[in-house]
mmCIF file of C-alpha atoms in Angstrom:
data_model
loop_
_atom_site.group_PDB
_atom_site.id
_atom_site.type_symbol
_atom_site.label_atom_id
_atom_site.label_comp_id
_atom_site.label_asym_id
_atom_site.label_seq_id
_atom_site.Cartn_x
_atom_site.Cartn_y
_atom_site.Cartn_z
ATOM 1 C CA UNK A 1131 1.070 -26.399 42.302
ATOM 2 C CA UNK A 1132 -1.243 -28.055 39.602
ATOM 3 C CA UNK A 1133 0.795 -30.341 37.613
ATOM 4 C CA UNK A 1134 0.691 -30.554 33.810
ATOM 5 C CA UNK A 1135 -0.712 -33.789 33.715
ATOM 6 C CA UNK A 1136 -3.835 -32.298 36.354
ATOM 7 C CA UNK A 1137 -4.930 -29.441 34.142
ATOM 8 C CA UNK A 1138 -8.508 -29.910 33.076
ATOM 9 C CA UNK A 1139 -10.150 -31.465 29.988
ATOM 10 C CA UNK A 1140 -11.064 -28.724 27.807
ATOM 11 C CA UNK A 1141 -10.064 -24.793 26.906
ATOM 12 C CA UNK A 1142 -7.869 -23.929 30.288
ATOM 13 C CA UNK A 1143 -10.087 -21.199 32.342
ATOM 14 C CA UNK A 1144 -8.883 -18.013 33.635
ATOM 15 C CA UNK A 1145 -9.521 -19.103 36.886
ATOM 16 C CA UNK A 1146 -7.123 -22.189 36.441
ATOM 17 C CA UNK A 1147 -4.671 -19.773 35.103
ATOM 18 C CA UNK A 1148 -4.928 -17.682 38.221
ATOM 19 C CA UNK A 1149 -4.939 -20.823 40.337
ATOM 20 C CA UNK A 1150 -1.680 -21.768 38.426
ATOM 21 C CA UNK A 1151 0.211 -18.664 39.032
ATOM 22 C CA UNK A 1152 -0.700 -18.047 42.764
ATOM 23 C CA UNK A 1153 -2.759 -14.580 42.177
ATOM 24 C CA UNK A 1154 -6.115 -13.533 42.002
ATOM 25 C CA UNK A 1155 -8.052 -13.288 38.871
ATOM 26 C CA UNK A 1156 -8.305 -9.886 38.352
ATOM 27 C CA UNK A 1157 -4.757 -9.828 37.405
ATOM 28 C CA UNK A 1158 -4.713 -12.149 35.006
ATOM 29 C CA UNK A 1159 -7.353 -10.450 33.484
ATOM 30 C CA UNK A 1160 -5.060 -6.973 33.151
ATOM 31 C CA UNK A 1161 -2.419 -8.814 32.309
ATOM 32 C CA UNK A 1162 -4.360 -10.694 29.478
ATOM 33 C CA UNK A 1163 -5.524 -7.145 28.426
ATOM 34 C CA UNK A 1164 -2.406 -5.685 28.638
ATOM 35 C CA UNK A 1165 -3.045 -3.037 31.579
ATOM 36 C CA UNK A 1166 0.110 -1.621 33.032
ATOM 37 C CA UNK A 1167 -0.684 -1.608 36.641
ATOM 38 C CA UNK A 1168 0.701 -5.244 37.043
ATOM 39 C CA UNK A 1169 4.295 -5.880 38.710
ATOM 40 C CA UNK A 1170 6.887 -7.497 36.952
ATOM 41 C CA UNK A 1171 6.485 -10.509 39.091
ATOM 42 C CA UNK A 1172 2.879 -11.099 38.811
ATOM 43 C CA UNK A 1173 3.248 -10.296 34.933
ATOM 44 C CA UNK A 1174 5.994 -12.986 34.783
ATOM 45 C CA UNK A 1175 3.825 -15.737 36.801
ATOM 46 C CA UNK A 1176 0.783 -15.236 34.531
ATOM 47 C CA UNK A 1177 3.004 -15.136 31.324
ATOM 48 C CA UNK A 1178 4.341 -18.727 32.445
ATOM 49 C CA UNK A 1179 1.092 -20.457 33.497
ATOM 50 C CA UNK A 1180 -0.614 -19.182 30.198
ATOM 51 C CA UNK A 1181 2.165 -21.256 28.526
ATOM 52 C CA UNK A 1182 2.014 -24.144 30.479
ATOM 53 C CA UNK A 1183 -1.609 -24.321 30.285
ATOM 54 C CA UNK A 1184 -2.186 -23.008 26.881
ATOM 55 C CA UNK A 1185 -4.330 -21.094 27.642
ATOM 56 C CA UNK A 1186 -6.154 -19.046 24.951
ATOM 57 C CA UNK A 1187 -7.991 -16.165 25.385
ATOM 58 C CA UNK A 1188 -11.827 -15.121 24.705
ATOM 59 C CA UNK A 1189 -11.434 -12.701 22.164
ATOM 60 C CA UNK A 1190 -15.218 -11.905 22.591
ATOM 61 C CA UNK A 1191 -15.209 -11.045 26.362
ATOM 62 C CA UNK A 1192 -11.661 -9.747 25.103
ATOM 63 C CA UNK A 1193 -13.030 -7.063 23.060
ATOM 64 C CA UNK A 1194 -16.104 -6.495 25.370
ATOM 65 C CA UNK A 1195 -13.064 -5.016 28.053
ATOM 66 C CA UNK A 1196 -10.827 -3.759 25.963
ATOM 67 C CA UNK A 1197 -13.085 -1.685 22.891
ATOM 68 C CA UNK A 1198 -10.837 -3.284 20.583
ATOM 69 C CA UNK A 1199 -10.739 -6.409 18.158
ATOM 70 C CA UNK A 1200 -6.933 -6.729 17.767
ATOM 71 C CA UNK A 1201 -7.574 -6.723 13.866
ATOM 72 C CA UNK A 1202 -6.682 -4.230 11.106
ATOM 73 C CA UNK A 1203 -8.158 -4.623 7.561
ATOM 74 C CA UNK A 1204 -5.544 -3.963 4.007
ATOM 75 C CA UNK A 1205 -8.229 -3.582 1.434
ATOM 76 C CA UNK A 1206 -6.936 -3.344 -2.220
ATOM 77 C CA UNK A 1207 -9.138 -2.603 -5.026
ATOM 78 C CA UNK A 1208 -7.451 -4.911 -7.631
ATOM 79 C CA UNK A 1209 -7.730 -8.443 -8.322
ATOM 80 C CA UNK A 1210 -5.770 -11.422 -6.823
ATOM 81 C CA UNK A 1211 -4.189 -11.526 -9.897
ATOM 82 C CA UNK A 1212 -2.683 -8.126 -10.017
ATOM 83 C CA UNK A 1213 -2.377 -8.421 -6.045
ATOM 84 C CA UNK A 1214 0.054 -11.357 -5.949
ATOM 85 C CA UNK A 1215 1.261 -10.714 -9.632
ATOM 86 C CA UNK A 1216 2.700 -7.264 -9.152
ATOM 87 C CA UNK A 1217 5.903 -6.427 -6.725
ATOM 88 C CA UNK A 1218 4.005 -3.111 -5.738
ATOM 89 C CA UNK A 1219 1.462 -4.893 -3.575
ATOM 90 C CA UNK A 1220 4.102 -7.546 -2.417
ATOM 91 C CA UNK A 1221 5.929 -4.958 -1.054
ATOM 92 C CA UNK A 1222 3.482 -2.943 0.792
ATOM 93 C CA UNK A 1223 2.114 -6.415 2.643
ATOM 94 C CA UNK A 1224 5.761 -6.916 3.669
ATOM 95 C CA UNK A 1225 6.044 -3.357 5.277
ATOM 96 C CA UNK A 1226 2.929 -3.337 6.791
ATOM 97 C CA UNK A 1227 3.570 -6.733 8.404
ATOM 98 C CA UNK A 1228 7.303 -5.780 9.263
ATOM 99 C CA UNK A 1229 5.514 -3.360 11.644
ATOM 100 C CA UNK A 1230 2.295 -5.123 12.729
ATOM 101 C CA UNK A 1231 4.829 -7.998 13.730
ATOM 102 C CA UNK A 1232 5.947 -6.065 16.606
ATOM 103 C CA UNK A 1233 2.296 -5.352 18.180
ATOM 104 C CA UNK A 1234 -0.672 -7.780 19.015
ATOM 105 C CA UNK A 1235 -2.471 -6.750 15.577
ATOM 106 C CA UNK A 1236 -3.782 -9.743 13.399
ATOM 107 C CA UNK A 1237 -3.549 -8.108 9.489
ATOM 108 C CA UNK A 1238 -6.396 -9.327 6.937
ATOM 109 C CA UNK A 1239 -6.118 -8.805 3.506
ATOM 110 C CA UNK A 1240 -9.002 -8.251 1.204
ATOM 111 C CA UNK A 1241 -9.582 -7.496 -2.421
ATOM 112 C CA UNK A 1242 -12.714 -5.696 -3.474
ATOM 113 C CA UNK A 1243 -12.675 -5.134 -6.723
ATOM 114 C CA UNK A 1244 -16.694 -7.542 -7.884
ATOM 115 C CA UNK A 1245 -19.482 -6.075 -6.839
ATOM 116 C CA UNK A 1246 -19.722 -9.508 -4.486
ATOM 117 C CA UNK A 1247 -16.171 -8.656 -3.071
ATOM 118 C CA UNK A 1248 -17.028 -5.269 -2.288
ATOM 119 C CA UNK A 1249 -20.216 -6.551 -0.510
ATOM 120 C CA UNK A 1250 -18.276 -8.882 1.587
ATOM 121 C CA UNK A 1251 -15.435 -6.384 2.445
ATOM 122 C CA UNK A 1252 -18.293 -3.444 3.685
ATOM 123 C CA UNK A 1253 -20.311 -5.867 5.782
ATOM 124 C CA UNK A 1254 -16.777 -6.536 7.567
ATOM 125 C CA UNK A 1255 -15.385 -3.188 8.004
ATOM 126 C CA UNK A 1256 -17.148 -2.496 11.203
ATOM 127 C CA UNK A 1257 -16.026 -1.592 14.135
ATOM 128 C CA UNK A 1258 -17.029 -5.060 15.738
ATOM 129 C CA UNK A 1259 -14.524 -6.437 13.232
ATOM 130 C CA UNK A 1260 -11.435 -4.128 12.927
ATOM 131 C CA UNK A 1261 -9.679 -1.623 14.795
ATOM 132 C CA UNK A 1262 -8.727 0.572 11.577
ATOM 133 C CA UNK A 1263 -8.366 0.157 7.862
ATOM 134 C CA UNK A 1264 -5.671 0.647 5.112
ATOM 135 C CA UNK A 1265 -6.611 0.939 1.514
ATOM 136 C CA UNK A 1266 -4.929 0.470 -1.552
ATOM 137 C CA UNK A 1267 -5.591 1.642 -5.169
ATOM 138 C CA UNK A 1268 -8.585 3.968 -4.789
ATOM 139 C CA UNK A 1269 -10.269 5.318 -7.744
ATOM 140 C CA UNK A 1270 -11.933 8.582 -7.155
ATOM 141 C CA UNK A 1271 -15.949 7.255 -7.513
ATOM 142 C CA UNK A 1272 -14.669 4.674 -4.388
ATOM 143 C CA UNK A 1273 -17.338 5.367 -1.218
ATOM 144 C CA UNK A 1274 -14.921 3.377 1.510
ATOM 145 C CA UNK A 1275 -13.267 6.323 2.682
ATOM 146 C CA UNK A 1276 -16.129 8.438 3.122
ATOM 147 C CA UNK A 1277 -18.143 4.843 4.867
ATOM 148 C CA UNK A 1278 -15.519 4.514 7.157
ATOM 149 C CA UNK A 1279 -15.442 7.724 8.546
ATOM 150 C CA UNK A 1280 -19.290 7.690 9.022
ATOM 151 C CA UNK A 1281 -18.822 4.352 10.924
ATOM 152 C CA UNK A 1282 -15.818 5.439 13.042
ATOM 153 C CA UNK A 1283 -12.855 3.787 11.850
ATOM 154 C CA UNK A 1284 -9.223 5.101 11.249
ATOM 155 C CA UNK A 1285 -8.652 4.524 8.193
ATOM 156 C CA UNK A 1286 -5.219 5.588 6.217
ATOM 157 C CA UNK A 1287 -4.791 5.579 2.333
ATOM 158 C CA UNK A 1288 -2.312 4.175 0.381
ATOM 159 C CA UNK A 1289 -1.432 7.270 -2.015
ATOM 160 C CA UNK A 1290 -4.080 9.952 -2.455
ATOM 161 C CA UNK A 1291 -7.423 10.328 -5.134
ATOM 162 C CA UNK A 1292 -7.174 12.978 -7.741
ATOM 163 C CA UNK A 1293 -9.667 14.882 -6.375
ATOM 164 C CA UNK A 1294 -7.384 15.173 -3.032
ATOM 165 C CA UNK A 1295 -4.553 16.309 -5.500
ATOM 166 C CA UNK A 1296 -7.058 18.530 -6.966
ATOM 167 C CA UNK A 1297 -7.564 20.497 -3.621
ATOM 168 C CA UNK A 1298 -10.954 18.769 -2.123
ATOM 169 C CA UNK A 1299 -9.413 18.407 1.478
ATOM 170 C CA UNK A 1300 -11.090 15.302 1.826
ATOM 171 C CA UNK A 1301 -8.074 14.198 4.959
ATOM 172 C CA UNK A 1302 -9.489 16.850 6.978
ATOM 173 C CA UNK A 1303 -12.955 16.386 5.820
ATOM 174 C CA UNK A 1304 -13.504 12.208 6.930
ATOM 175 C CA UNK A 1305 -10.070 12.464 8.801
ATOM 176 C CA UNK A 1306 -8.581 9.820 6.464
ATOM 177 C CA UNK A 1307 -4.938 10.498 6.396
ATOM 178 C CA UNK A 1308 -2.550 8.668 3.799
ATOM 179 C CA UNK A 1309 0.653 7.738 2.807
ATOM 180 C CA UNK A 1310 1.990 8.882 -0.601
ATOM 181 C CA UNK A 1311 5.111 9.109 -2.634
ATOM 182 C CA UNK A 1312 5.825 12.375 -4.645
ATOM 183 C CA UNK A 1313 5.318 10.923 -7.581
ATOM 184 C CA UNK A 1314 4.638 14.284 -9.585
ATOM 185 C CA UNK A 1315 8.101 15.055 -8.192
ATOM 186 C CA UNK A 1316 9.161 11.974 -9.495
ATOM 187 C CA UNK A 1317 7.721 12.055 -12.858
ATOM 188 C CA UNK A 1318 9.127 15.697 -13.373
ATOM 189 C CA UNK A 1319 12.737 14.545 -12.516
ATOM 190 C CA UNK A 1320 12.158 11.600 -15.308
ATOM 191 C CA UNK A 1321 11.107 13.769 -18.113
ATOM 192 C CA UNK A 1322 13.887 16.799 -17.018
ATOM 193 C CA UNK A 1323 16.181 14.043 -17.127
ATOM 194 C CA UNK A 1324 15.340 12.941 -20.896
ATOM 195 C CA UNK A 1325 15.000 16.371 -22.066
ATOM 196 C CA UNK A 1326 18.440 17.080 -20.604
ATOM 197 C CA UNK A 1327 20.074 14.472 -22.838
ATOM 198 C CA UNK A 1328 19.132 15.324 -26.225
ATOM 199 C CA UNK A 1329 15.694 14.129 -26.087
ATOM 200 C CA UNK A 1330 12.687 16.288 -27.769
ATOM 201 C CA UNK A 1331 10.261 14.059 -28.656
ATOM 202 C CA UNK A 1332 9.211 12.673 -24.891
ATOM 203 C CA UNK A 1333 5.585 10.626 -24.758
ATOM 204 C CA UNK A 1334 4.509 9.756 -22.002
ATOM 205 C CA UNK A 1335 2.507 6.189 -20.949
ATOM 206 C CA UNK A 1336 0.344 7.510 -18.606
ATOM 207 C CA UNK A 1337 -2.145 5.353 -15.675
ATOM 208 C CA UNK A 1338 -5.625 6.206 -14.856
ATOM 209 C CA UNK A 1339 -6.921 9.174 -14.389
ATOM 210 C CA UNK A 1340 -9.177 8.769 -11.594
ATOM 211 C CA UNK A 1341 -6.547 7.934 -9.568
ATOM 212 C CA UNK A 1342 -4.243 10.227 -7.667
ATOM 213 C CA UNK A 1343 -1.153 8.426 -8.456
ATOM 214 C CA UNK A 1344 -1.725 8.237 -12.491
ATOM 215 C CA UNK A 1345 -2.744 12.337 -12.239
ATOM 216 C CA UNK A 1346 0.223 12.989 -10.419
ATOM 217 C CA UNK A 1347 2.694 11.244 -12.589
ATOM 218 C CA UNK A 1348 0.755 13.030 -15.655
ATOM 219 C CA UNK A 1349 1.035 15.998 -13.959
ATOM 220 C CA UNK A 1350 4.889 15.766 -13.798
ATOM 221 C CA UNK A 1351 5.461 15.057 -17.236
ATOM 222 C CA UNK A 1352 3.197 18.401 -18.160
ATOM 223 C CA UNK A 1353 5.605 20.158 -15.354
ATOM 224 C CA UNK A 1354 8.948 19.411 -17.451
ATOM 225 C CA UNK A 1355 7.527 20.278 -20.741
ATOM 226 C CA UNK A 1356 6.229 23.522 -19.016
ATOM 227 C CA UNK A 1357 9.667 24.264 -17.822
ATOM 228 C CA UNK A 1358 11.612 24.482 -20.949
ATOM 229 C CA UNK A 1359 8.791 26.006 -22.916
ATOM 230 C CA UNK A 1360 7.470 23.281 -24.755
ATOM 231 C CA UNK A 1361 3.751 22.980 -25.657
ATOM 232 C CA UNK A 1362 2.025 19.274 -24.651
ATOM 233 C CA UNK A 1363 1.484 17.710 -27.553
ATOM 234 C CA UNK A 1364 -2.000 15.225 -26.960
ATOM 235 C CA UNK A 1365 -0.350 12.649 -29.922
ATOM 236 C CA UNK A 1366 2.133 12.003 -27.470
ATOM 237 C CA UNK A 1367 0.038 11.363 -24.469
ATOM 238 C CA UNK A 1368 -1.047 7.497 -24.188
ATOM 239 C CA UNK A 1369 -2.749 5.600 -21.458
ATOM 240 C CA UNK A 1370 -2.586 2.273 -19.747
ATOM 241 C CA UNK A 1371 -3.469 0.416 -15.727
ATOM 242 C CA UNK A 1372 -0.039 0.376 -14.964
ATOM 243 C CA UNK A 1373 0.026 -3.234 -16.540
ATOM 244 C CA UNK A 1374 2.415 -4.644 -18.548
ATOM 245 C CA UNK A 1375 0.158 -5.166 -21.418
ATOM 246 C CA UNK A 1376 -1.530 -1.962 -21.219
ATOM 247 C CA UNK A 1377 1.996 -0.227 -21.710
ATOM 248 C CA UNK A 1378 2.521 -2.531 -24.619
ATOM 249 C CA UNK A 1379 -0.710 -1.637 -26.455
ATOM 250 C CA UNK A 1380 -0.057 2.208 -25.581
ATOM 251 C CA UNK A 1381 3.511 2.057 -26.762
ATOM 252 C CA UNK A 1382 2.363 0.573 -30.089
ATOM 253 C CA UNK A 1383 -0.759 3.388 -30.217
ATOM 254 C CA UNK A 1384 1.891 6.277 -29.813
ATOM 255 C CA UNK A 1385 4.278 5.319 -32.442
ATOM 256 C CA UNK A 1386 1.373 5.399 -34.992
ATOM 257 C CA UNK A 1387 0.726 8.447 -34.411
ATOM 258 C CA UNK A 1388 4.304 9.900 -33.660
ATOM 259 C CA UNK A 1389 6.795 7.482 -35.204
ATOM 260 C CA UNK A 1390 9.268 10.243 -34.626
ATOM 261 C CA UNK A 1391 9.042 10.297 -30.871
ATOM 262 C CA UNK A 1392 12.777 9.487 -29.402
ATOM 263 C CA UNK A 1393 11.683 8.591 -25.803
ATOM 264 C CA UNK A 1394 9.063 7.485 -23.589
ATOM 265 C CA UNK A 1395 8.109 8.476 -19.763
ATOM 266 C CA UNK A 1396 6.255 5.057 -18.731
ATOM 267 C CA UNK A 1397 4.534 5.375 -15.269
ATOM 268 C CA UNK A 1398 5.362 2.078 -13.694
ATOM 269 C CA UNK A 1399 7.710 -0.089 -14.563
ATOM 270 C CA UNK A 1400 5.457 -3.047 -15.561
ATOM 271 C CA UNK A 1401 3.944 -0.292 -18.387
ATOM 272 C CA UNK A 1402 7.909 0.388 -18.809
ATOM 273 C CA UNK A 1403 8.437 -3.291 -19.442
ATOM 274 C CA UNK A 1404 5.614 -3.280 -22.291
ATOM 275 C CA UNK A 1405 6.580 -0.580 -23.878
ATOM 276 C CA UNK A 1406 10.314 -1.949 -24.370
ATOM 277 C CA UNK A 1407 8.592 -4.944 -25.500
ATOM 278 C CA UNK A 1408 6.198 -3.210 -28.112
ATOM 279 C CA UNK A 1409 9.284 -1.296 -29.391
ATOM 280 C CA UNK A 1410 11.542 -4.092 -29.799
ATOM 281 C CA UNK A 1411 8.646 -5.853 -32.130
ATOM 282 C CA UNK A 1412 8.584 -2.068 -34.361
ATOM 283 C CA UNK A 1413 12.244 -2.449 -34.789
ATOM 284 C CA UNK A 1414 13.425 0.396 -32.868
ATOM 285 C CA UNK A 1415 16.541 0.413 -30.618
ATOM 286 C CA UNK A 1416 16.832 1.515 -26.766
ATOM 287 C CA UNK A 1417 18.180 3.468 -25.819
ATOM 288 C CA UNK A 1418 19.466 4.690 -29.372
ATOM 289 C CA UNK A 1419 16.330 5.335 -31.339
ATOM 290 C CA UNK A 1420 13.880 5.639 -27.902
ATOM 291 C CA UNK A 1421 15.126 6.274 -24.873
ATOM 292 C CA UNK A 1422 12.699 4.688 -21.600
ATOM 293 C CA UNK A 1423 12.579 5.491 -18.210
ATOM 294 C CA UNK A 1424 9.538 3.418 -15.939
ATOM 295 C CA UNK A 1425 8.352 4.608 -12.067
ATOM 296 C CA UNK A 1426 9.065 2.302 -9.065
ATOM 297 C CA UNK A 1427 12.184 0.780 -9.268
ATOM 298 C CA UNK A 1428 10.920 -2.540 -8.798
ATOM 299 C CA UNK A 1429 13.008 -5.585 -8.988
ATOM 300 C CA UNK A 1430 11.671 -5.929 -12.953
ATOM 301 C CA UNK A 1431 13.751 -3.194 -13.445
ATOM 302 C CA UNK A 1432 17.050 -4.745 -13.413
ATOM 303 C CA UNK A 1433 15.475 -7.744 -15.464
ATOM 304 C CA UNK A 1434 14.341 -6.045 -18.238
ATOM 305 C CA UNK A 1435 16.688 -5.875 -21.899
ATOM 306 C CA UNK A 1436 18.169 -3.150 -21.404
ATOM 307 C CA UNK A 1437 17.949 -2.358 -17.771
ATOM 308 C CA UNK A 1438 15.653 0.456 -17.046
ATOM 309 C CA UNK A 1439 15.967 3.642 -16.139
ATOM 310 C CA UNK A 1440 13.257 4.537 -13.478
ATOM 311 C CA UNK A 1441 12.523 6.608 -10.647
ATOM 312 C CA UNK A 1442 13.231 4.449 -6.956
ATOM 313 C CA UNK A 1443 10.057 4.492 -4.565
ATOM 314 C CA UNK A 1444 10.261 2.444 -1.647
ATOM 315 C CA UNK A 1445 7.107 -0.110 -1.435
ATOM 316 C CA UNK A 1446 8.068 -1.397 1.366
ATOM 317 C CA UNK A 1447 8.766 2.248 3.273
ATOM 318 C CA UNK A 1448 4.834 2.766 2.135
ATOM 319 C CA UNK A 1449 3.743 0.033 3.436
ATOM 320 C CA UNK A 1450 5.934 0.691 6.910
ATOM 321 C CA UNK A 1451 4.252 4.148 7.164
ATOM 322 C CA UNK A 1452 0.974 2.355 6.711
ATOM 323 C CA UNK A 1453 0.985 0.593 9.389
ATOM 324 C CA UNK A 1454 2.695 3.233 11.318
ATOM 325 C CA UNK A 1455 -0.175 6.070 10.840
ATOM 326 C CA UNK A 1456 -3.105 3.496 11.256
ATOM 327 C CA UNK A 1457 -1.657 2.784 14.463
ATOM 328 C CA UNK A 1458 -0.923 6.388 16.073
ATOM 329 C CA UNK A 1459 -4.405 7.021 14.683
ATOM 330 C CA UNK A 1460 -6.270 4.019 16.550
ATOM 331 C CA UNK A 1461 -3.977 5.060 20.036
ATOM 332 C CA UNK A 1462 -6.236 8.142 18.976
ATOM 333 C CA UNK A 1463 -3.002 10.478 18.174
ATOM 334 C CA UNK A 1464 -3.603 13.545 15.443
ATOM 335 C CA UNK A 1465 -1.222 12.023 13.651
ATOM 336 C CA UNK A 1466 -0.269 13.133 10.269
ATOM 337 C CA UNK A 1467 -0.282 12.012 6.944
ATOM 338 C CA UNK A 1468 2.861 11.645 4.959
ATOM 339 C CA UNK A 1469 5.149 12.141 1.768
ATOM 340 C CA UNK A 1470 7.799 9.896 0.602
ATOM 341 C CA UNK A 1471 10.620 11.167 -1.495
ATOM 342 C CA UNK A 1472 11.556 9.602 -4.864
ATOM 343 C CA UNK A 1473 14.758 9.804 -6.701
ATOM 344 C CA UNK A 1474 15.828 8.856 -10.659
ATOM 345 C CA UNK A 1475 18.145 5.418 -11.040
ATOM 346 C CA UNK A 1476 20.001 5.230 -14.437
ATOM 347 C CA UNK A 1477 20.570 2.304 -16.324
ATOM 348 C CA UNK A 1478 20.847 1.209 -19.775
ATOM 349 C CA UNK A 1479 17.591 2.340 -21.137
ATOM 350 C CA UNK A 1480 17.862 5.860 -21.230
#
């Protein structure tokens, strides 16, 4: 047996590995590559000299055997500052690696939001790079789905494009599948739940339209009106990017032109946040004169004067089924793509 102290200057060899554990070097090689049609024993032996020899694998002849790079791509089409500013995107890295954790999958994160960025991220998003691709905060002119599918990859979206809420089937069309909370659900439950306490004047701070996720919530508000009858009045329809400033500014543009609005639908709870901020500055009371309820249920939510009402979606859970989807669809499984429920948490705000 080659001692410790013998093992060769340099990267260990397979073949030194082999000579280390007593078999040939074919099965280090499936064992390496993680074939199943290796005993326990042999698998065992291998496993030990690897350690003792630290022994490192080519990931180039690696991939040349195995079709596969061991690497899977989170793009997010923000900026670093919203991307380690926000507890949305926090929490989606932390599910996604909860589950990568478990396999032999390296995860890269990317932003591509510059034209440079975006340059960068396409040239990598090959299949010589990554095994599959998850992508965060599409806006509906984004080409990465549809360039993915023409180059092969799985790919799985984090919540869905308006025009996929709008019926263009594009998850059967590229065979993208996503992940996506029922956020019109949840933005329907939000409103019902203001107009069932005494509120008739609801706004709503609404996020981009060109995504699926600020549609959806829109579309929920519309839904509650609809349900008791009551037209949508546009003077109580504002807009932000889910940013805390943006919900300021839109808070501030709807009370000039409804000061007699008595609530507020905010569609995250960063927007939530500004808004309680912009209506603390006009002199107005929450929950007594406006009543606010945000979307997410992020931690903010408990830190905010007065606590807000909002409706709970689990980050984390997203990010979980992620991971989860990408990886049934690179085993090549016609896996699914899948809808998280929401529910309404009351506090002190509404």
């Amino acid at each position: 047996m080659v001692s410790p102290r013998s093992r060769s200057v340099g990267r260990p060899t397979l073949d030194e590995v082999a000579a280390r554990a007593g078999v040939g070097r074919g099965t280090v090689s499936r064992v390496v590559n993680g074939s199943p049609q290796v005993s326990p024993e042999a698998r065992e032996a291998v496993q030990r000299a690897i350690d003792e020899l630290g022994y490192v694998p080519n990931r180039a002849a690696r991939t040349l055997v195995t079709k596969r790079t061991d690497s899977v791509a989170l793009v997010v089409s923000e900026s670093e500052e919203r991307v380690f500013g926000e507890p949305f995107f926090a929490g989606i890295v932390r599910g996604i690696s909860g589950v990568l954790a478990q396999t032999p999958l390296q995860l890269w994160l990317a932003m591509a939001q510059s034209p440079a960025e975006r340059a960068r991220v396409e040239y990598h998003l090959t299949t010589q790079h990554v095994d599959g691709v998850m992508l965060l905060s599409l806006h509906d002119s984004d080409p990465l789905p549809a360039m993915l599918a023409e180059r092969g990859l799985p790919t799985v979206l984090g919540g869905r494009s308006a025009r996929m809420l709008d019926g263009a089937n594009l998850d059967e069309q590229a065979g993208v599948r996503f992940v996506d909370v029922d956020n019109r659900g949840g933005a329907r439950s939000a409103v019902e739940y203001l107009l069932g306490h005494g509120r008739s004047r609801v706004a709503v701070i609404a996020g981009p339209q060109d995504m699926g996720v600020g549609a959806a919530r829109l579309a929920g508000y519309r839904d509650a009106l609809a349900g008791i009858g009551v037209a949508i009045n546009p003077r109580l329809i504002g807009y932000g990017d889910f940013s805390e400033a943006s919900g300021a500014v839109a808070m501030r543009t709807l009370l000039a032109a409804a000061p007699d609005l008595d609530a507020v639908f905010a569609a995250s709870d960063l927007m939530a946040a500004g808004a309680l901020r912009a209506l603390r500055e006009a002199g107005r009371q929450v929950p007594e004169d406006v009543a606010v309820v945000g979307f997410d249920d992020s931690g903010l939510a408990r830190q905010t004067e007065p606590p807000l009402t909002t409706i709970h979606q689990s980050d984390e859970a997203m990010g979980r089924e992620m991971a989860r989807l990408l990886l049934a669809r690179i085993a090549g499984n016609n896996a699914e793509s899948v809808l998280l429920d929401t529910y309404l948490v009351v506090r002190e705000s509404a």
